[in-house]
mmCIF file of C-alpha atoms and ligand atoms in Angstrom:
data_model
loop_
_atom_site.group_PDB
_atom_site.id
_atom_site.type_symbol
_atom_site.label_atom_id
_atom_site.label_comp_id
_atom_site.label_asym_id
_atom_site.label_seq_id
_atom_site.Cartn_x
_atom_site.Cartn_y
_atom_site.Cartn_z
ATOM 1 C CA UNK A 8 -49.939 -60.266 52.666
ATOM 2 C CA UNK A 9 -47.290 -59.349 50.103
ATOM 3 C CA UNK A 10 -44.967 -56.420 50.991
ATOM 4 C CA UNK A 11 -46.413 -53.411 49.156
ATOM 5 C CA UNK A 12 -43.058 -51.624 49.321
ATOM 6 C CA UNK A 13 -42.123 -53.851 46.371
ATOM 7 C CA UNK A 14 -43.359 -52.029 43.241
ATOM 8 C CA UNK A 15 -44.801 -55.139 41.541
ATOM 9 C CA UNK A 16 -47.054 -55.862 44.541
ATOM 10 C CA UNK A 17 -48.375 -52.295 44.574
ATOM 11 C CA UNK A 18 -49.093 -52.437 40.841
ATOM 12 C CA UNK A 19 -50.994 -55.726 41.253
ATOM 13 C CA UNK A 20 -53.223 -54.298 43.985
ATOM 14 C CA UNK A 21 -53.882 -51.093 42.037
ATOM 15 C CA UNK A 22 -54.865 -53.128 38.976
ATOM 16 C CA UNK A 23 -57.017 -55.542 40.940
ATOM 17 C CA UNK A 24 -59.110 -52.650 42.321
ATOM 18 C CA UNK A 25 -58.966 -50.575 39.094
ATOM 19 C CA UNK A 26 -57.694 -47.783 41.309
ATOM 20 C CA UNK A 27 -57.683 -44.268 39.866
ATOM 21 C CA UNK A 28 -55.252 -41.868 41.560
ATOM 22 C CA UNK A 29 -56.941 -38.733 42.809
ATOM 23 C CA UNK A 30 -54.716 -35.736 42.314
ATOM 24 C CA UNK A 31 -56.849 -33.634 44.659
ATOM 25 C CA UNK A 32 -55.863 -35.951 47.537
ATOM 26 C CA UNK A 33 -52.109 -35.753 46.859
ATOM 27 C CA UNK A 34 -51.845 -39.472 46.187
ATOM 28 C CA UNK A 35 -48.245 -40.562 45.612
ATOM 29 C CA UNK A 36 -47.706 -44.034 47.010
ATOM 30 C CA UNK A 37 -44.314 -45.190 48.276
ATOM 31 C CA UNK A 38 -42.716 -48.070 46.390
ATOM 32 C CA UNK A 39 -39.263 -48.334 47.932
ATOM 33 C CA UNK A 40 -38.498 -50.697 50.794
ATOM 34 C CA UNK A 41 -35.272 -48.859 51.718
ATOM 35 C CA UNK A 42 -37.156 -45.598 52.211
ATOM 36 C CA UNK A 43 -39.815 -47.382 54.272
ATOM 37 C CA UNK A 44 -37.100 -48.945 56.460
ATOM 38 C CA UNK A 45 -35.502 -45.515 56.934
ATOM 39 C CA UNK A 46 -38.787 -43.923 58.018
ATOM 40 C CA UNK A 47 -39.512 -46.726 60.455
ATOM 41 C CA UNK A 48 -36.054 -46.624 61.963
ATOM 42 C CA UNK A 49 -36.137 -42.806 62.280
ATOM 43 C CA UNK A 50 -39.518 -42.971 64.033
ATOM 44 C CA UNK A 51 -38.150 -45.527 66.565
ATOM 45 C CA UNK A 52 -41.440 -47.356 66.842
ATOM 46 C CA UNK A 53 -41.777 -49.982 69.564
ATOM 47 C CA UNK A 54 -44.617 -52.203 70.781
ATOM 48 C CA UNK A 55 -45.233 -49.566 73.481
ATOM 49 C CA UNK A 56 -46.268 -47.043 70.832
ATOM 50 C CA UNK A 57 -49.635 -46.067 69.455
ATOM 51 C CA UNK A 58 -49.068 -44.598 65.986
ATOM 52 C CA UNK A 59 -51.333 -42.212 64.136
ATOM 53 C CA UNK A 60 -50.844 -42.571 60.386
ATOM 54 C CA UNK A 61 -52.311 -39.831 58.204
ATOM 55 C CA UNK A 62 -53.254 -41.069 54.735
ATOM 56 C CA UNK A 63 -52.397 -44.792 54.612
ATOM 57 C CA UNK A 64 -53.109 -45.030 50.864
ATOM 58 C CA UNK A 65 -53.137 -48.759 50.030
ATOM 59 C CA UNK A 66 -51.515 -49.546 53.381
ATOM 60 C CA UNK A 67 -47.845 -49.810 52.406
ATOM 61 C CA UNK A 68 -46.349 -48.002 55.397
ATOM 62 C CA UNK A 69 -49.231 -49.195 57.589
ATOM 63 C CA UNK A 70 -47.979 -52.773 57.175
ATOM 64 C CA UNK A 71 -44.522 -51.753 58.408
ATOM 65 C CA UNK A 72 -46.036 -49.780 61.295
ATOM 66 C CA UNK A 73 -48.322 -52.645 62.298
ATOM 67 C CA UNK A 74 -45.304 -54.978 62.546
ATOM 68 C CA UNK A 75 -43.450 -52.619 64.919
ATOM 69 C CA UNK A 76 -46.114 -50.740 66.935
ATOM 70 C CA UNK A 77 -48.550 -51.756 69.652
ATOM 71 C CA UNK A 78 -51.425 -50.120 67.787
ATOM 72 C CA UNK A 79 -51.915 -48.112 64.607
ATOM 73 C CA UNK A 80 -54.764 -45.733 63.828
ATOM 74 C CA UNK A 81 -54.801 -44.849 60.131
ATOM 75 C CA UNK A 82 -56.995 -42.007 58.853
ATOM 76 C CA UNK A 83 -57.781 -42.079 55.123
ATOM 77 C CA UNK A 84 -60.084 -39.641 53.318
ATOM 78 C CA UNK A 85 -60.555 -41.602 50.068
ATOM 79 C CA UNK A 86 -63.420 -44.062 50.452
ATOM 80 C CA UNK A 87 -62.212 -45.994 47.398
ATOM 81 C CA UNK A 88 -59.160 -47.048 49.403
ATOM 82 C CA UNK A 89 -61.130 -48.572 52.278
ATOM 83 C CA UNK A 90 -61.821 -51.955 50.593
ATOM 84 C CA UNK A 91 -58.191 -52.062 49.463
ATOM 85 C CA UNK A 92 -57.000 -51.458 53.041
ATOM 86 C CA UNK A 93 -59.350 -54.182 54.298
ATOM 87 C CA UNK A 94 -57.457 -56.619 52.099
ATOM 88 C CA UNK A 95 -53.892 -55.367 52.531
ATOM 89 C CA UNK A 96 -54.165 -55.059 56.326
ATOM 90 C CA UNK A 97 -56.354 -58.130 56.923
ATOM 91 C CA UNK A 98 -53.690 -60.035 58.834
ATOM 92 C CA UNK A 99 -53.090 -57.274 61.419
ATOM 93 C CA UNK A 100 -55.363 -57.056 64.439
ATOM 94 C CA UNK A 101 -53.659 -53.933 65.821
ATOM 95 C CA UNK A 102 -54.727 -51.561 63.007
ATOM 96 C CA UNK A 103 -57.857 -49.384 62.933
ATOM 97 C CA UNK A 104 -58.688 -47.612 59.680
ATOM 98 C CA UNK A 105 -60.933 -44.554 59.864
ATOM 99 C CA UNK A 106 -62.472 -43.126 56.690
ATOM 100 C CA UNK A 107 -62.246 -39.444 57.653
ATOM 101 C CA UNK A 108 -60.744 -36.121 56.678
ATOM 102 C CA UNK A 109 -57.880 -35.583 59.141
ATOM 103 C CA UNK A 110 -58.457 -31.810 59.113
ATOM 104 C CA UNK A 111 -62.028 -32.217 60.312
ATOM 105 C CA UNK A 112 -61.275 -34.574 63.187
ATOM 106 C CA UNK A 113 -60.941 -33.723 66.848
ATOM 107 C CA UNK A 114 -57.487 -35.260 67.247
ATOM 108 C CA UNK A 115 -57.262 -34.632 70.993
ATOM 109 C CA UNK A 116 -60.414 -36.738 71.371
ATOM 110 C CA UNK A 117 -59.031 -39.367 68.998
ATOM 111 C CA UNK A 118 -55.899 -39.736 71.150
ATOM 112 C CA UNK A 119 -58.080 -39.825 74.273
ATOM 113 C CA UNK A 120 -60.275 -42.582 72.805
ATOM 114 C CA UNK A 121 -57.525 -44.669 71.208
ATOM 115 C CA UNK A 122 -54.604 -44.226 73.607
ATOM 116 C CA UNK A 123 -56.134 -43.051 76.874
ATOM 117 C CA UNK A 124 -54.790 -39.530 76.178
ATOM 118 C CA UNK A 125 -51.154 -40.717 76.273
ATOM 119 C CA UNK A 126 -48.881 -39.187 73.607
ATOM 120 C CA UNK A 127 -48.870 -40.892 70.213
ATOM 121 C CA UNK A 128 -46.278 -40.931 67.445
ATOM 122 C CA UNK A 129 -47.402 -39.556 64.114
ATOM 123 C CA UNK A 130 -45.847 -41.225 61.077
ATOM 124 C CA UNK A 131 -46.975 -40.344 57.569
ATOM 125 C CA UNK A 132 -46.196 -39.797 53.944
ATOM 126 C CA UNK A 133 -48.258 -36.618 53.993
ATOM 127 C CA UNK A 134 -50.530 -35.362 51.220
ATOM 128 C CA UNK A 135 -48.465 -32.343 50.161
ATOM 129 C CA UNK A 136 -51.401 -30.027 49.515
ATOM 130 C CA UNK A 137 -52.206 -29.893 53.240
ATOM 131 C CA UNK A 138 -48.844 -30.467 54.940
ATOM 132 C CA UNK A 139 -48.788 -27.135 56.775
ATOM 133 C CA UNK A 140 -52.408 -27.218 58.066
ATOM 134 C CA UNK A 141 -51.905 -30.792 59.312
ATOM 135 C CA UNK A 142 -48.670 -30.007 61.167
ATOM 136 C CA UNK A 143 -50.077 -26.767 62.576
ATOM 137 C CA UNK A 144 -53.288 -28.388 63.722
ATOM 138 C CA UNK A 145 -51.335 -31.132 65.540
ATOM 139 C CA UNK A 146 -49.216 -28.558 67.371
ATOM 140 C CA UNK A 147 -51.626 -25.658 67.906
ATOM 141 C CA UNK A 148 -54.374 -27.905 69.239
ATOM 142 C CA UNK A 149 -51.890 -29.469 71.651
ATOM 143 C CA UNK A 150 -52.578 -33.011 70.483
ATOM 144 C CA UNK A 151 -50.582 -35.285 72.860
ATOM 145 C CA UNK A 152 -47.555 -36.190 70.729
ATOM 146 C CA UNK A 153 -44.159 -37.785 71.225
ATOM 147 C CA UNK A 154 -42.891 -37.148 67.739
ATOM 148 C CA UNK A 155 -43.947 -36.541 64.160
ATOM 149 C CA UNK A 156 -41.953 -38.361 61.465
ATOM 150 C CA UNK A 157 -43.191 -37.315 58.065
ATOM 151 C CA UNK A 158 -42.440 -37.282 54.369
ATOM 152 C CA UNK A 159 -42.961 -33.783 53.027
ATOM 153 C CA UNK A 160 -41.937 -31.756 50.007
ATOM 154 C CA UNK A 161 -38.158 -31.180 50.223
ATOM 155 C CA UNK A 162 -38.654 -27.415 50.238
ATOM 156 C CA UNK A 163 -41.077 -27.650 53.168
ATOM 157 C CA UNK A 164 -38.596 -29.773 55.146
ATOM 158 C CA UNK A 165 -36.014 -27.021 54.523
ATOM 159 C CA UNK A 166 -38.456 -24.360 55.726
ATOM 160 C CA UNK A 167 -39.177 -26.293 58.922
ATOM 161 C CA UNK A 168 -35.576 -26.440 60.087
ATOM 162 C CA UNK A 169 -33.961 -23.229 58.877
ATOM 163 C CA UNK A 170 -33.074 -20.131 60.924
ATOM 164 C CA UNK A 171 -33.111 -16.322 60.407
ATOM 165 C CA UNK A 172 -31.557 -14.716 57.371
ATOM 166 C CA UNK A 173 -32.314 -17.459 54.826
ATOM 167 C CA UNK A 174 -34.890 -17.369 52.043
ATOM 168 C CA UNK A 175 -36.712 -20.411 53.450
ATOM 169 C CA UNK A 176 -37.160 -18.873 56.911
ATOM 170 C CA UNK A 177 -40.751 -17.918 57.688
ATOM 171 C CA UNK A 178 -43.860 -18.483 59.785
ATOM 172 C CA UNK A 179 -43.672 -22.282 59.359
ATOM 173 C CA UNK A 180 -40.038 -22.410 60.569
ATOM 174 C CA UNK A 181 -40.919 -20.433 63.688
ATOM 175 C CA UNK A 182 -44.080 -22.393 64.451
ATOM 176 C CA UNK A 183 -42.376 -25.762 64.070
ATOM 177 C CA UNK A 184 -39.361 -24.670 66.120
ATOM 178 C CA UNK A 185 -41.558 -23.260 68.877
ATOM 179 C CA UNK A 186 -43.206 -26.633 69.384
ATOM 180 C CA UNK A 187 -40.584 -29.163 68.313
ATOM 181 C CA UNK A 188 -36.951 -29.951 67.617
ATOM 182 C CA UNK A 189 -36.618 -30.744 63.890
ATOM 183 C CA UNK A 190 -34.165 -33.351 62.599
ATOM 184 C CA UNK A 191 -33.588 -34.133 58.949
ATOM 185 C CA UNK A 192 -33.809 -37.851 58.126
ATOM 186 C CA UNK A 193 -33.399 -38.370 54.363
ATOM 187 C CA UNK A 194 -33.953 -36.980 50.900
ATOM 188 C CA UNK A 195 -36.305 -39.067 48.765
ATOM 189 C CA UNK A 196 -36.293 -38.753 44.952
ATOM 190 C CA UNK A 197 -39.494 -38.848 42.837
ATOM 191 C CA UNK A 198 -38.796 -42.370 41.525
ATOM 192 C CA UNK A 199 -39.591 -43.838 44.967
ATOM 193 C CA UNK A 200 -43.302 -43.114 44.410
ATOM 194 C CA UNK A 201 -46.099 -44.094 42.087
ATOM 195 C CA UNK A 202 -47.096 -41.825 40.421
ATOM 196 C CA UNK A 203 -43.912 -39.736 40.601
ATOM 197 C CA UNK A 204 -44.379 -36.326 42.225
ATOM 198 C CA UNK A 205 -42.990 -33.336 40.326
ATOM 199 C CA UNK A 206 -40.954 -32.227 43.350
ATOM 200 C CA UNK A 207 -38.276 -33.774 45.521
ATOM 201 C CA UNK A 208 -39.312 -35.081 48.954
ATOM 202 C CA UNK A 209 -37.665 -35.405 52.329
ATOM 203 C CA UNK A 210 -38.343 -37.166 55.610
ATOM 204 C CA UNK A 211 -38.154 -35.042 58.731
ATOM 205 C CA UNK A 212 -38.640 -35.909 62.379
ATOM 206 C CA UNK A 213 -40.077 -33.360 64.810
ATOM 207 C CA UNK A 214 -39.682 -34.095 68.522
ATOM 208 C CA UNK A 215 -42.303 -32.275 70.549
ATOM 209 C CA UNK A 216 -40.866 -30.140 73.353
ATOM 210 C CA UNK A 217 -42.426 -30.577 76.758
ATOM 211 C CA UNK A 218 -41.937 -26.833 77.234
ATOM 212 C CA UNK A 219 -41.391 -24.422 74.322
ATOM 213 C CA UNK A 220 -37.780 -23.179 74.111
ATOM 214 C CA UNK A 221 -38.962 -19.562 74.549
ATOM 215 C CA UNK A 222 -41.628 -18.086 76.782
ATOM 216 C CA UNK A 223 -44.374 -15.894 75.343
ATOM 217 C CA UNK A 224 -47.178 -14.417 77.421
ATOM 218 C CA UNK A 225 -49.781 -15.186 74.772
ATOM 219 C CA UNK A 226 -49.060 -17.942 72.246
ATOM 220 C CA UNK A 227 -51.927 -16.935 69.918
ATOM 221 C CA UNK A 228 -50.759 -13.321 69.775
ATOM 222 C CA UNK A 229 -47.173 -14.436 69.168
ATOM 223 C CA UNK A 230 -48.308 -16.393 66.104
ATOM 224 C CA UNK A 231 -50.530 -13.570 64.807
ATOM 225 C CA UNK A 232 -47.464 -11.338 65.042
ATOM 226 C CA UNK A 233 -45.254 -13.879 63.270
ATOM 227 C CA UNK A 234 -47.780 -14.404 60.452
ATOM 228 C CA UNK A 235 -48.176 -10.667 59.947
ATOM 229 C CA UNK A 236 -44.390 -10.203 59.905
ATOM 230 C CA UNK A 237 -44.000 -12.585 56.978
ATOM 231 C CA UNK A 238 -47.156 -11.638 55.042
ATOM 232 C CA UNK A 239 -45.279 -8.750 53.525
ATOM 233 C CA UNK A 240 -41.779 -10.155 53.472
ATOM 234 C CA UNK A 241 -40.210 -7.336 51.522
ATOM 235 C CA UNK A 242 -41.444 -4.618 53.848
ATOM 236 C CA UNK A 243 -39.686 -3.549 57.033
ATOM 237 C CA UNK A 244 -41.176 -5.052 60.163
ATOM 238 C CA UNK A 245 -42.546 -1.664 61.231
ATOM 239 C CA UNK A 246 -44.475 -1.232 57.975
ATOM 240 C CA UNK A 247 -45.531 -4.881 57.732
ATOM 241 C CA UNK A 248 -46.974 -4.901 61.238
ATOM 242 C CA UNK A 249 -48.826 -1.614 61.096
ATOM 243 C CA UNK A 250 -50.402 -2.706 57.780
ATOM 244 C CA UNK A 251 -51.834 -5.826 59.458
ATOM 245 C CA UNK A 252 -55.430 -4.817 60.155
ATOM 246 C CA UNK A 253 -56.103 -7.552 62.737
ATOM 247 C CA UNK A 254 -53.231 -6.415 64.984
ATOM 248 C CA UNK A 255 -54.162 -2.703 65.221
ATOM 249 C CA UNK A 256 -50.614 -1.670 66.091
ATOM 250 C CA UNK A 257 -49.643 1.995 65.725
ATOM 251 C CA UNK A 258 -46.362 2.544 63.872
ATOM 252 C CA UNK A 259 -44.783 4.485 66.755
ATOM 253 C CA UNK A 260 -45.493 1.657 69.177
ATOM 254 C CA UNK A 261 -43.759 -0.918 66.951
ATOM 255 C CA UNK A 262 -40.820 1.425 66.312
ATOM 256 C CA UNK A 263 -40.424 2.081 70.046
ATOM 257 C CA UNK A 264 -40.537 -1.624 70.928
ATOM 258 C CA UNK A 265 -37.848 -2.403 68.325
ATOM 259 C CA UNK A 266 -35.665 0.392 69.612
ATOM 260 C CA UNK A 267 -36.002 -0.843 73.201
ATOM 261 C CA UNK A 268 -34.894 -4.262 72.004
ATOM 262 C CA UNK A 269 -31.833 -2.737 70.320
ATOM 263 C CA UNK A 270 -33.114 -3.530 66.821
ATOM 264 C CA UNK A 271 -32.837 -1.263 63.782
ATOM 265 C CA UNK A 272 -36.061 0.495 62.673
ATOM 266 C CA UNK A 273 -35.341 -0.945 59.205
ATOM 267 C CA UNK A 274 -35.210 -4.555 60.429
ATOM 268 C CA UNK A 275 -37.218 -7.165 58.483
ATOM 269 C CA UNK A 276 -39.144 -10.056 60.021
ATOM 270 C CA UNK A 277 -36.831 -12.611 58.444
ATOM 271 C CA UNK A 278 -33.933 -11.312 60.587
ATOM 272 C CA UNK A 279 -35.577 -11.984 63.972
ATOM 273 C CA UNK A 280 -35.059 -15.156 66.000
ATOM 274 C CA UNK A 281 -37.917 -16.960 67.720
ATOM 275 C CA UNK A 282 -36.742 -15.516 71.024
ATOM 276 C CA UNK A 283 -36.832 -11.967 69.622
ATOM 277 C CA UNK A 284 -40.354 -12.526 68.268
ATOM 278 C CA UNK A 285 -41.468 -13.723 71.707
ATOM 279 C CA UNK A 286 -39.968 -10.627 73.360
ATOM 280 C CA UNK A 287 -41.503 -8.324 70.758
ATOM 281 C CA UNK A 288 -44.901 -9.959 71.182
ATOM 282 C CA UNK A 289 -44.776 -9.515 74.970
ATOM 283 C CA UNK A 290 -43.772 -5.866 74.612
ATOM 284 C CA UNK A 291 -46.383 -4.995 72.010
ATOM 285 C CA UNK A 292 -49.334 -6.801 73.483
ATOM 286 C CA UNK A 293 -48.681 -6.089 77.116
ATOM 287 C CA UNK A 294 -48.606 -2.417 76.187
ATOM 288 C CA UNK A 295 -51.810 -2.515 74.186
ATOM 289 C CA UNK A 296 -53.940 -4.468 76.681
HETATM 290 N N1 LIG B 311 -49.150 -43.655 53.033
HETATM 291 C C1 LIG B 311 -49.300 -43.985 51.628
HETATM 292 C C2 LIG B 311 -47.956 -44.283 51.036
HETATM 293 O O1 LIG B 311 -46.964 -43.847 51.622
HETATM 294 O O2 LIG B 311 -47.884 -44.941 50.008
HETATM 295 C C3 LIG B 311 -50.021 -42.888 50.845
HETATM 296 C C4 LIG B 311 -49.414 -41.496 50.940
HETATM 297 S S1 LIG B 311 -50.145 -40.324 49.848
HETATM 298 C C5 LIG B 311 -48.813 -39.162 49.683
HETATM 299 C C6 LIG B 311 -51.258 -39.368 50.860
HETATM 300 C C7 LIG B 311 -52.492 -40.113 51.339
HETATM 301 O O3 LIG B 311 -53.265 -39.205 52.147
HETATM 302 C C8 LIG B 311 -53.430 -40.586 50.243
HETATM 303 O O4 LIG B 311 -53.823 -41.899 50.510
HETATM 304 C C9 LIG B 311 -54.620 -39.633 50.329
HETATM 305 O O5 LIG B 311 -55.836 -40.189 49.869
HETATM 306 C C10 LIG B 311 -54.638 -39.323 51.820
HETATM 307 N N2 LIG B 311 -55.281 -38.035 52.167
HETATM 308 C C11 LIG B 311 -55.321 -36.890 51.446
HETATM 309 N N3 LIG B 311 -55.977 -35.912 52.086
HETATM 310 C C12 LIG B 311 -56.375 -36.451 53.281
HETATM 311 C C13 LIG B 311 -57.123 -35.932 54.391
HETATM 312 N N4 LIG B 311 -57.571 -34.688 54.394
HETATM 313 N N5 LIG B 311 -57.370 -36.758 55.438
HETATM 314 C C14 LIG B 311 -56.906 -38.051 55.429
HETATM 315 N N6 LIG B 311 -56.210 -38.590 54.394
HETATM 316 C C15 LIG B 311 -55.937 -37.799 53.346
#
């Protein structure tokens, strides 16, 4: 099968199937062999690996993955792409295409069924409208993972790897950094896709930690606290947290916990490190239970 990373080959396939791009599915297909090579080399795929690809599109990256990996499971929501994938991936016997919505799948079960529960590598040019829910569901559900190498909106890649005191720092940064070590791979301009997205893109690799870098007594409570801290970014942490109805935290209790940690009562959520959030969570929720 012709290499779909070459724009002319992608155009031919799209025309042959009279394919209409569906904006609601975030369809921007890669048409740059150098970018594809970069993603594959960053993901360090070997024949030992089982790869989960989210959103194969017409199968461009899937072809590259199939050449390098032991097995590839590709999950595509758009049923119109299934006959296309049957053609473009026909010569690979190590690829399984599933016509499903990734957000509705039990991914722990998928990894159990397809890889005997051993960790998989996720590689994807993600649909941008659901980047955060996909990443969070992989991590929060403890899907067995070695690494996640993904194309995301440039701004989202920045949010994933930044630290306290920057405008991009927020709940996503803390969640990603609790579960994984982020490494920037490459910036990718809009002209590497068809159709061109309106935003710049970037490839990022997230290596799953075996143990999180900080300890928190209750992971769920830690993340409720983090979300509440950034819901009202402009407010002080004390005000932001006592306004969060689901946490039921009295103002005095938050103020006391901050003081015991040596933090100013006027501190904002964006100034706290992951470690400080973990300590604050333990203090607040141990006291209230
Ligand atoms: N991997 C292809 C490439 O690089 O050319 C396509 C990437 S495109 C940015 C995102 C793909 O994800 C599309 O094929 C889209 O139909 C698919 N997609 C969107 N939402 C999805 C979902 N909820 N579950 C599975 N696939 C989805």
